[in-house]
Amino acid sequence: PTDPNAWQQPYGAPTDPNAWQQPYGAAADPNAWQQPYGAPADPNAWQQPYGAPADPYAGQPYPPYGGYPQPPKPKKKPPYILISVIVAVILIAVILLVSGVFKGKGNDAAMDGDAAAAPGVGTSETAAPEATPAPTPNTEAEEKNELPETPAPTAPLNQQIVEVTSNGSTGTLVLKEWRDGEWVELMATTAHLGRNGISENKVDGDGCTPAGTFDILFYMSLGEYDSGLEYVPVVPGDVWVVDSDSASYNTLRNTANSGDWNSQEVEYIYNMFANGMTSARIMFSYNGDGRNAGTADSGGGSAIFIDGTASSGELTRGYGDILITDMDIASLLYFLDSAKNPILIVQ
């Protein structure tokens, strides 16, 4: 070739003394050898990344001092929505404040007008109607805005119950008392009944204990117990009439007084107490009241008690009494109180 340096150029390269340093097929730009392959003919383009946008000053040979002037940055749009919300909130607050001020002034003016229109002053003699006072709470609970308390249960008439539950010729005796709005068990013990259990249709000699509900009336003994139940002392000559033909049938009598009963048809109860067969007897209202003649039905059953059996007595004699030990009857009498209207339930 006619170029002394052409031997260093690739085959077919243009006759450019510097072209041997350019990539094969590059444009005839004296500075193009420093540009990436295929870059535009810009003397400064070699510093830009491949594919970067064209520099408006790329045709200038050299940048002025301080660099080329940069295009203006786009301005940020103001936050119109946020500004609108803030302005709206401020306007609403101002409107509410202004309306409240004028309303208060209007009320004050109305009050002044009412005062000016009082009877005897101004143009009207008629006073404005007085406001209706608020209703006064009827109860302390209403004043405190609370529900009224549930009233305590009403005490029953019979506040003591002796329950005898039969299991044939024996059973369980339980004493309950109404205390503080509920039934409380005070004692429980074993009881011996008639040899034939209980009956709702008892008659003399059937060996049954009468079933049903009865008033507990009084107790009898040689000496008084610590008890609130009515006491009837047993004295010498006292008998219990079991003669069904007598007007005094099923009552307490004394042999010192004459009567229409057969002396062979009585229980000599004084002797029973004195001989240690029984310690105390509680009379309940089965077939009469035990005191007044004519209150019992003839043959309906007599001498039926809650019987405290003493050391010489027999718990299992089975005539129809409710038999418990002398210690148990002392406990039962301790709790029983005539003022509490005690009753006996045999079932």
PDB file of C-alpha atoms in Angstrom, residues 14-16 19 22 25-33 41:
ATOM      1  CA  PRO A  14      -9.584   3.409   5.126  1.00  0.00           C
ATOM      2  CA  THR A  15      -6.435   5.302   4.379  1.00  0.00           C
ATOM      3  CA  ASP A  16      -6.363   7.134   7.684  1.00  0.00           C
ATOM      4  CA  ALA A  19      -7.377   4.345  11.487  1.00  0.00           C
ATOM      5  CA  GLN A  22     -10.105   2.166  15.241  1.00  0.00           C
ATOM      6  CA  GLY A  25     -15.560  -0.344   9.899  1.00  0.00           C
ATOM      7  CA  ALA A  26     -15.527   2.679  12.255  1.00  0.00           C
ATOM      8  CA  ALA A  27     -16.366   6.158  10.866  1.00  0.00           C
ATOM      9  CA  ALA A  28     -13.526   8.356   9.690  1.00  0.00           C
ATOM     10  CA  ASP A  29     -13.348  10.395  12.862  1.00  0.00           C
ATOM     11  CA  PRO A  30      -9.938  11.281  14.188  1.00  0.00           C
ATOM     12  CA  ASN A  31     -11.281  10.708  17.716  1.00  0.00           C
ATOM     13  CA  ALA A  32     -13.535   7.820  16.887  1.00  0.00           C
ATOM     14  CA  TRP A  33     -11.027   5.237  17.956  1.00  0.00           C
ATOM     15  CA  ALA A  41     -19.663  10.742  15.431  1.00  0.00           C
TER      16      ALA A  41
END
